[in-house]
PDB file of C-alpha atoms in Angstrom:
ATOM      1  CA  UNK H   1      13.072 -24.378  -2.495  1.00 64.00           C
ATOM      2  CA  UNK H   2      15.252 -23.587   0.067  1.00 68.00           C
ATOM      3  CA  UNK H   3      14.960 -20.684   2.555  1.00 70.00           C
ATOM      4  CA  UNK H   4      17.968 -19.268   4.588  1.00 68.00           C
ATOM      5  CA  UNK H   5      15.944 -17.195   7.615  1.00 67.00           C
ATOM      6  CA  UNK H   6      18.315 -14.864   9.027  1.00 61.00           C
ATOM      7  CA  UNK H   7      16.862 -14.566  12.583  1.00 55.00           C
ATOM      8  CA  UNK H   8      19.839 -13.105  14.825  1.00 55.00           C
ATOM      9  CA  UNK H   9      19.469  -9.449  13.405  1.00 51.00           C
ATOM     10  CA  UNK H  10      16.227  -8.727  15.066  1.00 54.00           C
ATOM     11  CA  UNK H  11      15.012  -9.261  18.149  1.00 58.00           C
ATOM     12  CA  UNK H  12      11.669  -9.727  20.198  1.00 65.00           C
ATOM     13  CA  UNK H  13       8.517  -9.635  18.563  1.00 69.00           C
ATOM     14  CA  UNK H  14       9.947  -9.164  15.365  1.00 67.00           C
ATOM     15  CA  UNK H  15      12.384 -11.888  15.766  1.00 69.00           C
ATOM     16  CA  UNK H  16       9.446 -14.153  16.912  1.00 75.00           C
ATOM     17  CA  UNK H  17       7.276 -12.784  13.949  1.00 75.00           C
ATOM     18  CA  UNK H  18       9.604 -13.644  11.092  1.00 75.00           C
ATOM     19  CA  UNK H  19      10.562 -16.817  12.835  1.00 78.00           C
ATOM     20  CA  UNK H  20       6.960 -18.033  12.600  1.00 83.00           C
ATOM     21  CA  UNK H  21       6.789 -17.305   9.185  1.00 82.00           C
ATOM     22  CA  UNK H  22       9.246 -19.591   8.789  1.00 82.00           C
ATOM     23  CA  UNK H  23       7.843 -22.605  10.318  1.00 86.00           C
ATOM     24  CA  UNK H  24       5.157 -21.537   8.230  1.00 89.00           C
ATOM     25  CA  UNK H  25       7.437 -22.057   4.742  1.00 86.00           C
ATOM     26  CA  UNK H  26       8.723 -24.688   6.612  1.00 88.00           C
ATOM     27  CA  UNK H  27       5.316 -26.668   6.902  1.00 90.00           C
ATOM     28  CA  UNK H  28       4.923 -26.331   3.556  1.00 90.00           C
ATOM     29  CA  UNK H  29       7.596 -28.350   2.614  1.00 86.00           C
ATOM     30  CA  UNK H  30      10.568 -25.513   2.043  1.00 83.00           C
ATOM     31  CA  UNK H  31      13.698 -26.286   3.668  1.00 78.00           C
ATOM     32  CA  UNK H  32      14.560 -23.784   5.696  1.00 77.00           C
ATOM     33  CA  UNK H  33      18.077 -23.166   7.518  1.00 72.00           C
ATOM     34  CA  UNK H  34      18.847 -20.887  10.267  1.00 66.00           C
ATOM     35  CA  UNK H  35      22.039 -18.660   9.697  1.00 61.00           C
ATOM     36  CA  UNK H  36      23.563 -15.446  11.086  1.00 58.00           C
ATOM     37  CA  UNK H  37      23.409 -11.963   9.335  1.00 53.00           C
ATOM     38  CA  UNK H  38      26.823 -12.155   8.340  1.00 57.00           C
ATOM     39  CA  UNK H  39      26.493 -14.665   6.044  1.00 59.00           C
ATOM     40  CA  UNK H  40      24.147 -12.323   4.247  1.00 53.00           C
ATOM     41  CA  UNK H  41      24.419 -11.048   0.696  1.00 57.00           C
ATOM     42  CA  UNK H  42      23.188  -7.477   1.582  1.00 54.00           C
ATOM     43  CA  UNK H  43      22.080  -6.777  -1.770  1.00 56.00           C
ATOM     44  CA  UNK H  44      20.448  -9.857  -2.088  1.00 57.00           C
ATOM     45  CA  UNK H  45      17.483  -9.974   0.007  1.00 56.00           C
ATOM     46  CA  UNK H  46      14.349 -11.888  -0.595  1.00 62.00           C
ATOM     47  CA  UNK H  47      11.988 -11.320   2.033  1.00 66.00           C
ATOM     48  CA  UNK H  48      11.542  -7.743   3.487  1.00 59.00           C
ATOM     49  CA  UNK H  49       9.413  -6.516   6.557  1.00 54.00           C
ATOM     50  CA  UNK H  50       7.091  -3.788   6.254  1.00 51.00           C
ATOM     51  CA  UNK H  51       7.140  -1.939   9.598  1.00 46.00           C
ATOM     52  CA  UNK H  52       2.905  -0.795  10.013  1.00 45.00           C
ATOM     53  CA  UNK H  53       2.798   3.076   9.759  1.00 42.00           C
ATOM     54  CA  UNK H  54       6.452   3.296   8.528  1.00 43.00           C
ATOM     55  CA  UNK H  55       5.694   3.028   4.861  1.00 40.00           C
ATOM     56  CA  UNK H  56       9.315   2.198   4.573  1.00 42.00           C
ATOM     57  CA  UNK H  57      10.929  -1.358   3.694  1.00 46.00           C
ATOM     58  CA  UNK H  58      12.875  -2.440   6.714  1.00 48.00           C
ATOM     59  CA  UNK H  59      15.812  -4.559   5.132  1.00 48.00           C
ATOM     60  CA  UNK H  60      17.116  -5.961   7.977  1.00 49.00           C
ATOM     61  CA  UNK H  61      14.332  -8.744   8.474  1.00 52.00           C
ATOM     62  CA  UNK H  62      14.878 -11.289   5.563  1.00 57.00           C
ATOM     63  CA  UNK H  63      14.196 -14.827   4.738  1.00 62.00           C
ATOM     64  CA  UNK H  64      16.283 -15.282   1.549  1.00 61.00           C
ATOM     65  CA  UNK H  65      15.196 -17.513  -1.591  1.00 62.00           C
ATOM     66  CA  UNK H  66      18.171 -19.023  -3.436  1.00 58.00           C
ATOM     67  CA  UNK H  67      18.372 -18.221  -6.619  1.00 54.00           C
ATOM     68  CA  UNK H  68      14.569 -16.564  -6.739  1.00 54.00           C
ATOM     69  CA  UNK H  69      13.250 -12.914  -7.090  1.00 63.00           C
ATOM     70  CA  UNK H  70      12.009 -11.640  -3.324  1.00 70.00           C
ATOM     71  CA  UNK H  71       9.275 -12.234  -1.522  1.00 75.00           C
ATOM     72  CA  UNK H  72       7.734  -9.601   0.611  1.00 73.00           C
ATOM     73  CA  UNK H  73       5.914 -10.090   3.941  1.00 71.00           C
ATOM     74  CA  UNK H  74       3.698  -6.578   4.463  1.00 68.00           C
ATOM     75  CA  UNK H  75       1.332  -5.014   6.430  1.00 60.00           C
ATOM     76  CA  UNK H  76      -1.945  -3.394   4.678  1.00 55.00           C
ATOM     77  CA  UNK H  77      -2.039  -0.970   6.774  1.00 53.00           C
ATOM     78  CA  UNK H  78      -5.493   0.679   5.850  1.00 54.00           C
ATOM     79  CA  UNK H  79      -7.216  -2.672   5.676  1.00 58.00           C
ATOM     80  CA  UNK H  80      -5.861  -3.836   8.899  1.00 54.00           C
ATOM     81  CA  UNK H  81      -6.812  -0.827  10.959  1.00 54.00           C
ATOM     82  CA  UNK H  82     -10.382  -0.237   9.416  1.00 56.00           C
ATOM     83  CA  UNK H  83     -11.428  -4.426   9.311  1.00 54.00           C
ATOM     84  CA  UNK H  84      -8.683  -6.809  11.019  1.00 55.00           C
ATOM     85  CA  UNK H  85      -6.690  -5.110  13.945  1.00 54.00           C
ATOM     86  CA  UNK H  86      -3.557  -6.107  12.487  1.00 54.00           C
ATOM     87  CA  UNK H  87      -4.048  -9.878  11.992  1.00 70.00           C
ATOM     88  CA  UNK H  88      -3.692  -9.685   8.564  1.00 75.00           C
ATOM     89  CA  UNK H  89      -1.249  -9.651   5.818  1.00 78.00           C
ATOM     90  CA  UNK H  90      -0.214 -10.075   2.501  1.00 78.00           C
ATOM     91  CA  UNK H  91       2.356 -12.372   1.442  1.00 80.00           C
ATOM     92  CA  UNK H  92       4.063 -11.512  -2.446  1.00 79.00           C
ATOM     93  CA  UNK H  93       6.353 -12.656  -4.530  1.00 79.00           C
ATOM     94  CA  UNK H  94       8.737 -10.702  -7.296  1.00 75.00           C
ATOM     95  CA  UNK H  95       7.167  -7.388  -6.385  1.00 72.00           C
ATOM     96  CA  UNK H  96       5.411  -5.089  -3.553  1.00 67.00           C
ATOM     97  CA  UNK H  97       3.560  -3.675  -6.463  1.00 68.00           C
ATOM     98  CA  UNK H  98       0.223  -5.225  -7.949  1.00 68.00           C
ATOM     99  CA  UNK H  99       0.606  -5.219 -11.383  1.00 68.00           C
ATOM    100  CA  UNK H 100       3.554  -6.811 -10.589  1.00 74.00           C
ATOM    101  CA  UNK H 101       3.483  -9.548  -7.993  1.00 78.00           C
ATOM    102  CA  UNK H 102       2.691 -12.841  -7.982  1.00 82.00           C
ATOM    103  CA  UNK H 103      -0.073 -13.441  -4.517  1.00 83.00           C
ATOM    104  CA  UNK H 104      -0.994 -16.686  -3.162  1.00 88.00           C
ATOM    105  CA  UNK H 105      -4.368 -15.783  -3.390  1.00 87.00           C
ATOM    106  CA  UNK H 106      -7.275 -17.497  -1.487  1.00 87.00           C
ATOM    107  CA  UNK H 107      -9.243 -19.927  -2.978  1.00 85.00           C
ATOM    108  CA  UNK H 108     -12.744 -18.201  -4.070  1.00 85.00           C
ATOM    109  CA  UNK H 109     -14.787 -19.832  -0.705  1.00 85.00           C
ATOM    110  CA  UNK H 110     -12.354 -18.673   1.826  1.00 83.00           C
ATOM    111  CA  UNK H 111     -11.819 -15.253   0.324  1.00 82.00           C
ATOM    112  CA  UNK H 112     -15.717 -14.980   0.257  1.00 82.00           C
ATOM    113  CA  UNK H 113     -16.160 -15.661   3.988  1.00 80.00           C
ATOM    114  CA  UNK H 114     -13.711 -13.042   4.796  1.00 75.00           C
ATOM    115  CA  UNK H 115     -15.040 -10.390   2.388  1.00 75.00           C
ATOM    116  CA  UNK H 116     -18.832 -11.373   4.251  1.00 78.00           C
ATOM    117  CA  UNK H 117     -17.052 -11.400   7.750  1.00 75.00           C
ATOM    118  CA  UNK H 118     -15.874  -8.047   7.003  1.00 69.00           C
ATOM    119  CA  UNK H 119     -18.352  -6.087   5.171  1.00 69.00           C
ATOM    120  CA  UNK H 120     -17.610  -2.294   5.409  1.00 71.00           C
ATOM    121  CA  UNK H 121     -20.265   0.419   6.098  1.00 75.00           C
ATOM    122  CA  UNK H 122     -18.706   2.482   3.152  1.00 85.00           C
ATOM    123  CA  UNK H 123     -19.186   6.086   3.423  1.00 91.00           C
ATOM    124  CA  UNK H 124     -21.126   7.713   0.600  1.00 95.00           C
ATOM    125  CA  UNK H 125     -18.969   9.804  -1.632  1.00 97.00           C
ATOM    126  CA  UNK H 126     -18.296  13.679  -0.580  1.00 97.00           C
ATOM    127  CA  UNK H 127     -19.871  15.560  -3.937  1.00 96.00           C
ATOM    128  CA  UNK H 128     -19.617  18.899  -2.855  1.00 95.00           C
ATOM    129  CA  UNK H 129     -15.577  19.500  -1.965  1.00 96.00           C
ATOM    130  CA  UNK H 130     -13.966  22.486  -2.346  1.00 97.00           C
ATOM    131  CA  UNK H 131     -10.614  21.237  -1.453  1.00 97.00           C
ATOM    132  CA  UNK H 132      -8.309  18.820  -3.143  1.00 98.00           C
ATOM    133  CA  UNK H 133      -5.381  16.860  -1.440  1.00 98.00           C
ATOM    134  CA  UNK H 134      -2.000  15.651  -3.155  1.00 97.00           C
ATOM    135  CA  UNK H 135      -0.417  12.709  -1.568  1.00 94.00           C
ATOM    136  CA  UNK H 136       3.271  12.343  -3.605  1.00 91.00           C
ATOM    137  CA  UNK H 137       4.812   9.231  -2.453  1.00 83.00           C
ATOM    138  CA  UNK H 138       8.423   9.489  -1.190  1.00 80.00           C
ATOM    139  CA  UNK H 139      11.621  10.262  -2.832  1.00 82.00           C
ATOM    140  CA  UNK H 140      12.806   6.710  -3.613  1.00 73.00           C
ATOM    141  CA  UNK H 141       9.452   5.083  -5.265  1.00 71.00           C
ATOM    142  CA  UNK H 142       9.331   7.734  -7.113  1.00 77.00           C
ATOM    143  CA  UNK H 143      13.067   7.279  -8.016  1.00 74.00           C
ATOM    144  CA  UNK H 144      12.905   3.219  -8.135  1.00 67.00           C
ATOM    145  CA  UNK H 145       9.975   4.393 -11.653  1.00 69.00           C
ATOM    146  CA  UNK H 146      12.293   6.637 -13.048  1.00 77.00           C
ATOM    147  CA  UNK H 147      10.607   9.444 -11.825  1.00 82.00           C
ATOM    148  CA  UNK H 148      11.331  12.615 -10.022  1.00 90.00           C
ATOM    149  CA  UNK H 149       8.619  13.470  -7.573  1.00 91.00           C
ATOM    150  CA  UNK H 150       9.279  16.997  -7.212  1.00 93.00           C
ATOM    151  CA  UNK H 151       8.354  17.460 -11.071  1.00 94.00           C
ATOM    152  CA  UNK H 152       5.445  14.963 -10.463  1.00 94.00           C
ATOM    153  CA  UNK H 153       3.876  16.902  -7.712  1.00 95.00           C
ATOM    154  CA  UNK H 154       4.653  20.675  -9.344  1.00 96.00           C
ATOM    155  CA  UNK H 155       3.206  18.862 -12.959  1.00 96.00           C
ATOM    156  CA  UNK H 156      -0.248  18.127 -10.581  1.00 97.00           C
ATOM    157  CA  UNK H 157       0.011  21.814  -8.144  1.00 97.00           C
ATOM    158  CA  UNK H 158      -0.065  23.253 -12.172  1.00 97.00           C
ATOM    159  CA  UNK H 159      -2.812  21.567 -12.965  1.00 97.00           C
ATOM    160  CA  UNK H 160      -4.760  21.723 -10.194  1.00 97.00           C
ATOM    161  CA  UNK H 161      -4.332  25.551 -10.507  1.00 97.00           C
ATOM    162  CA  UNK H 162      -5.507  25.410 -14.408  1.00 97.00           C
ATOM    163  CA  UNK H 163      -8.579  23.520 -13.778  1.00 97.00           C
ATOM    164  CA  UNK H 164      -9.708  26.437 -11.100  1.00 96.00           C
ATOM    165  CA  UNK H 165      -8.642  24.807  -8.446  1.00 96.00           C
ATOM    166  CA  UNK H 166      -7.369  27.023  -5.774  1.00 95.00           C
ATOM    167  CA  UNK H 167      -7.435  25.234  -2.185  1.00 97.00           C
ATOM    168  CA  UNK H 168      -4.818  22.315  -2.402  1.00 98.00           C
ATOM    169  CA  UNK H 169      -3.701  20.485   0.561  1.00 97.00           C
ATOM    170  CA  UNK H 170      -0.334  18.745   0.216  1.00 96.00           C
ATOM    171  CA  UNK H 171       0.409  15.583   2.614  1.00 95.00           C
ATOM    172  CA  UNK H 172       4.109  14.257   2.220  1.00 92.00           C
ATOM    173  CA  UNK H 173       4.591  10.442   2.813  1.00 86.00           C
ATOM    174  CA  UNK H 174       5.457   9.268   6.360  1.00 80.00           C
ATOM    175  CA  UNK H 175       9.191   8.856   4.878  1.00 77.00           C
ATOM    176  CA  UNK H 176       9.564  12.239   3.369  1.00 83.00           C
ATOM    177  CA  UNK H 177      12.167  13.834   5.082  1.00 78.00           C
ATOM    178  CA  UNK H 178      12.512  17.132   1.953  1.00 84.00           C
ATOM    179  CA  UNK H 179      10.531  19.463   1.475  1.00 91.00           C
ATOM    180  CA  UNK H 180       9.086  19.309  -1.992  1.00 92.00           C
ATOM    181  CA  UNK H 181       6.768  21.981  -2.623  1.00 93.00           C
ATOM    182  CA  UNK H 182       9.019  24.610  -5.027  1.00 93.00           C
ATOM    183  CA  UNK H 183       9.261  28.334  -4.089  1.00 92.00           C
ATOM    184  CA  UNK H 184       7.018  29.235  -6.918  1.00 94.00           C
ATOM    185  CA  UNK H 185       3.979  27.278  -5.065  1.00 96.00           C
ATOM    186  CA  UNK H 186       4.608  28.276  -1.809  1.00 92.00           C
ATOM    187  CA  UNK H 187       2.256  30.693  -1.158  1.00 94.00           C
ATOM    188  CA  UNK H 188      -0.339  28.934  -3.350  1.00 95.00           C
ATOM    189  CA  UNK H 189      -0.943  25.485  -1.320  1.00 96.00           C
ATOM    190  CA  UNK H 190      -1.766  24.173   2.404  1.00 96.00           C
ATOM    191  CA  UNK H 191       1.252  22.232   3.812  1.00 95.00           C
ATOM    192  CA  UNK H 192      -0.717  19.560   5.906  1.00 96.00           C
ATOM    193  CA  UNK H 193       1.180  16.375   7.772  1.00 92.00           C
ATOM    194  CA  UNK H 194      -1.835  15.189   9.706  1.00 93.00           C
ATOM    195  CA  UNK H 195      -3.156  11.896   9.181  1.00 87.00           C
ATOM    196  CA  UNK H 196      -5.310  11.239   6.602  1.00 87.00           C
ATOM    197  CA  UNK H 197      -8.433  10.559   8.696  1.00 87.00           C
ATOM    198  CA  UNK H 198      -7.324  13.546  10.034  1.00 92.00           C
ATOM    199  CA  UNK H 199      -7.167  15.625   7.374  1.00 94.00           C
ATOM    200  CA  UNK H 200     -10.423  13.866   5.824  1.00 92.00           C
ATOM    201  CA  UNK H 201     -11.977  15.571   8.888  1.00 94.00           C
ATOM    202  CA  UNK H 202     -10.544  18.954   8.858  1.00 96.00           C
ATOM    203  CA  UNK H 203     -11.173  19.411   5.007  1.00 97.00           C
ATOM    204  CA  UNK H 204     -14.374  19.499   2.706  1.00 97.00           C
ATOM    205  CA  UNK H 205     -12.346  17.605  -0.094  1.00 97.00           C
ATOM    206  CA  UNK H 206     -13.611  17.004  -3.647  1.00 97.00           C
ATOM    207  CA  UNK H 207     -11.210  14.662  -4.343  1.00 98.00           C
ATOM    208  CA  UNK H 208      -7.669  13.242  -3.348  1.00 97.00           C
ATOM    209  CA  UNK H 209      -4.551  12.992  -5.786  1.00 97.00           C
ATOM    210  CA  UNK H 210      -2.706   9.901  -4.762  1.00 92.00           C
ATOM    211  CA  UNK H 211       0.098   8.044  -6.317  1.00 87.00           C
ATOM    212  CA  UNK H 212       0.364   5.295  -3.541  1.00 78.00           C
ATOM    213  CA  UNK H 213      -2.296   2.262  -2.470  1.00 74.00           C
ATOM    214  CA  UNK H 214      -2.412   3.214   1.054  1.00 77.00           C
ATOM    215  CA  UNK H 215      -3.754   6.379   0.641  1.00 85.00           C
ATOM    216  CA  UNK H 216      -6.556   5.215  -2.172  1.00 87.00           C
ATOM    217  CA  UNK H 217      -7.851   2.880   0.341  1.00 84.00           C
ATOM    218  CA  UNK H 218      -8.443   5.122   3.284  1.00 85.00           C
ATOM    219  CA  UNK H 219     -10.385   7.675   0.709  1.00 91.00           C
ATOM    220  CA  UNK H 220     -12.521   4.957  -0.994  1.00 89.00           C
ATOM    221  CA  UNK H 221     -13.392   3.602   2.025  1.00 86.00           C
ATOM    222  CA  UNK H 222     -14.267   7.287   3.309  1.00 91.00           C
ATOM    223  CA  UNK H 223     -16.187   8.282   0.220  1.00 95.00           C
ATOM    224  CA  UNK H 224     -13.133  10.979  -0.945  1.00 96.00           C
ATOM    225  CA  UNK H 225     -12.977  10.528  -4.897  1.00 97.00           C
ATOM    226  CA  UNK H 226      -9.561   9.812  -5.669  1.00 96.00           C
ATOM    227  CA  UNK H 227      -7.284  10.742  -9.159  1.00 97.00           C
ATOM    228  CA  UNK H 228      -5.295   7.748  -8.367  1.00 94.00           C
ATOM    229  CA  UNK H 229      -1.852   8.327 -10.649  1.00 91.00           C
ATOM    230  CA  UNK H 230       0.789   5.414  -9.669  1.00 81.00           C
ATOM    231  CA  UNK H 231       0.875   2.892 -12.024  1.00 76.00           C
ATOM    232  CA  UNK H 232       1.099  -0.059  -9.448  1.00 74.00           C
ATOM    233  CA  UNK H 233      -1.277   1.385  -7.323  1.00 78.00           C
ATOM    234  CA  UNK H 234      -3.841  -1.629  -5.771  1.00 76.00           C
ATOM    235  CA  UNK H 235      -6.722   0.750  -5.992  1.00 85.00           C
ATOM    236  CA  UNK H 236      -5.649   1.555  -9.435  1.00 88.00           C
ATOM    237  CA  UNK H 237      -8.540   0.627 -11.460  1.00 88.00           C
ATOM    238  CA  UNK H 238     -10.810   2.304  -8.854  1.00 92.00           C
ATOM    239  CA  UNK H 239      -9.777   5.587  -9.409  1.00 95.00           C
ATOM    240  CA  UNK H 240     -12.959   7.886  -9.791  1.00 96.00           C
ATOM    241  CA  UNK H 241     -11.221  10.051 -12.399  1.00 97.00           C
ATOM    242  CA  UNK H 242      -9.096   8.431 -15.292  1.00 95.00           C
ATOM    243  CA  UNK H 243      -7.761  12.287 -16.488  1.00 96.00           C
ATOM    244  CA  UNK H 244      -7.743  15.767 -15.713  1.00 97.00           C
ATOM    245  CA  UNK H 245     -10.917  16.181 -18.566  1.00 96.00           C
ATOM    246  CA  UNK H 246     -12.868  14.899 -14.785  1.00 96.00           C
ATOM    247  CA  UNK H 247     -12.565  17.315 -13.095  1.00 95.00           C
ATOM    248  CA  UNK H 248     -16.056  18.295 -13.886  1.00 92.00           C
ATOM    249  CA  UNK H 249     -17.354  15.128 -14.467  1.00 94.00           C
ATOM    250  CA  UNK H 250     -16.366  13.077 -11.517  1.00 97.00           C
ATOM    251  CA  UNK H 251     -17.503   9.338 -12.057  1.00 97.00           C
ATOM    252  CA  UNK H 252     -19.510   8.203  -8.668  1.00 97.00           C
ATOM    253  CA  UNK H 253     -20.435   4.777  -9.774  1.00 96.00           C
ATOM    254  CA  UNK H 254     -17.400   2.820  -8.737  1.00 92.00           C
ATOM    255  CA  UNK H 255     -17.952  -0.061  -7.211  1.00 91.00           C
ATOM    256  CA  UNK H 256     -15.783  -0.194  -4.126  1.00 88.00           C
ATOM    257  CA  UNK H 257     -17.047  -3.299  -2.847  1.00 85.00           C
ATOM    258  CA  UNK H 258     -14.844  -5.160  -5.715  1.00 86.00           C
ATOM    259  CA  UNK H 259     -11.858  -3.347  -4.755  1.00 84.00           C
ATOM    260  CA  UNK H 260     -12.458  -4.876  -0.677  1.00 80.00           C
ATOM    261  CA  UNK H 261     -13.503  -8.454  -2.816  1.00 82.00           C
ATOM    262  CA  UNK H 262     -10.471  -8.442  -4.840  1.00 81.00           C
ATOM    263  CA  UNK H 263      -7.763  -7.529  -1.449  1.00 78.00           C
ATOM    264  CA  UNK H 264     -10.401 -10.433   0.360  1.00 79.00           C
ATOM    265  CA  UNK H 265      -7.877 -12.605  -1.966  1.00 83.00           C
ATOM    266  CA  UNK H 266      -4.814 -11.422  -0.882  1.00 82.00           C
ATOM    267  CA  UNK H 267      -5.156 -11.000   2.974  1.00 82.00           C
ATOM    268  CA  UNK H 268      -4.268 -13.882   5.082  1.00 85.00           C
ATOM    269  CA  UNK H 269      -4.657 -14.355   8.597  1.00 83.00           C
ATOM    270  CA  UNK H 270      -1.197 -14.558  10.378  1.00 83.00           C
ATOM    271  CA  UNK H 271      -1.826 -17.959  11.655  1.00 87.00           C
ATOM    272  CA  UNK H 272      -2.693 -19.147   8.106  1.00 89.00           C
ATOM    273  CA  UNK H 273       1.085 -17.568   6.978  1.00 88.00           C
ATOM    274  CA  UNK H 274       2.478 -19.569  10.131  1.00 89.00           C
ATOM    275  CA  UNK H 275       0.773 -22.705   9.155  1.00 93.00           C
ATOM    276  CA  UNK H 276       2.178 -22.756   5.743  1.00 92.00           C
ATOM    277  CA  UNK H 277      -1.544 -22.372   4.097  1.00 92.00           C
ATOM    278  CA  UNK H 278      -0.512 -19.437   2.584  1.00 90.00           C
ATOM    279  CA  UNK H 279       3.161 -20.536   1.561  1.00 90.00           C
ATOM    280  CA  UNK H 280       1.481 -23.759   0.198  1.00 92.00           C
ATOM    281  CA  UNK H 281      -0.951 -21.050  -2.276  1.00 91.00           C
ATOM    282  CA  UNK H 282       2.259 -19.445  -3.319  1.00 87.00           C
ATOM    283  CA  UNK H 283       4.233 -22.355  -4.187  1.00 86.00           C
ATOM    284  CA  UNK H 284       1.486 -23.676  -6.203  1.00 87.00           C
ATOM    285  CA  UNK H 285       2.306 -20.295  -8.313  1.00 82.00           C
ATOM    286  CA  UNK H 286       6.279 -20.581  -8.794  1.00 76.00           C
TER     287      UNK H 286
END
């Protein structure tokens, strides 16, 4: 396989960043060839950057696969600030979605002495909420599915509203730039930006609506029950409610300790990405 890293369109620690993970493909055996950004097919890329706290696929920071599907070098965001200060990632190839991607996932030992060098103190679940929050994910995942968010998040404000449920907190994605709540729902929900821990704080929630991984993992780790929606969502199978026929009868018996086992898998210390152990995982999959 041969990689073409494209290292003269970014600069300082990003440039230094992507370079390593190329030494790391590199010590696995990849060729890899530096080349200048305009010798890039700009619709073309293979690997993209996932700026932390962005949400948003930065497209300028590529290593490009010939003739393969991408590969995507990203920041978990929720794991890295509750467990790993930001010296983990995930390396995937074909997709940024689970049900989707191909991981070079850990052998079972090493992802078992991270999941014990990391055990959470999980909160216990919040059964007495009386508020529920929406999280929509932006514009263009929602687009990318087919789907129009604004009819995805008035579908949920509806039913929300059928099911009794009159205190609803909406929290747009970090890269949301319209406003999506329609006129007809204005004066019937709580526009709310803060950050989830922040709004975890400020409300007495009873469960969160999430289409997006990020989200799921902050509220399972916080003990929020989730109605997790996106069908590529990580957390997906972890959702506390599988319909709206929950509402009522909210299941508390997930076991969120196999959702932090099965990401264990998938996380990978930076050095291990710059040494090529996790390239050599991959390429054991392709």
């Amino acid at each position: 396989m041969i990689l073409d890293v494209h290292a003269d369109i970014v600069h300082g620690k990003k440039q230094q960043v992507l370079l390593d993970v190329a030494r790391g493909a590199c010590a696995a055996g990849m060729k890899v060839n530096i080349t200048t950004a305009s010798n890039v097919d700009k619709n073309n890329y293979s690997l993209l950057w996932r700026h932390p706290n962005k949400g948003e696929l930065v497209l300028e920071n590529i290593i490009n696969v010939k003739g393969r599907d991408k590969i995507f070098f990203l920041n978990n965001n929720y794991f890295n600030n509750y467990i790993c200060k930001n010296n983990y990632r995930r390396l995937t190839y074909r997709s940024i979605y689970d049900n989707e991607a191909t991981y070079p996932n850990k052998n079972e030992e090493d992802a078992k002495s991270f999941y014990e060098d990391h055990k959470l103190d999980l909160k216990p679940w919040n059964r007495d909420g009386t508020h529920v929050v929406i999280f929509p994910n932006n514009s263009r995942t929602f687009g990318s599915h087919g789907q129009n968010v604004e009819d995805w998040l008035f579908e949920n404000i509806e039913s929300c509203l059928h099911h009794g449920i009159e205190n609803i907190v909406v929290k747009y994605h970090p890269t949301e730039h319209k406003d999506l709540v329609c006129q007809q729902h204005k004066n019937k929900v709580i526009l709310d930006n803060s950050n989830i821990f922040e709004l975890i704080k400020k409300y007495n929630l009873k469960f969160a609506l999430i289409y997006n991984s990020g989200a799921a993992t902050a509220c399972l780790l916080e003990g929020i029950p989730t109605f997790i929606q996106g069908p590529n969502n990580l957390a997906r199978k972890f959702s506390n409610m599988e319909s709206w026929d929950d509402v009522k009868n909210i299941n508390y018996d997930i076991d969120r300790s196999e959702y932090i086992k099965e990401a264990s898998k998938k996380l990978w210390l930076f050095d291990d990405i710059k040494q090529g152990k996790a390239w050599n995982r991959l390429l054991e999959k392709l």
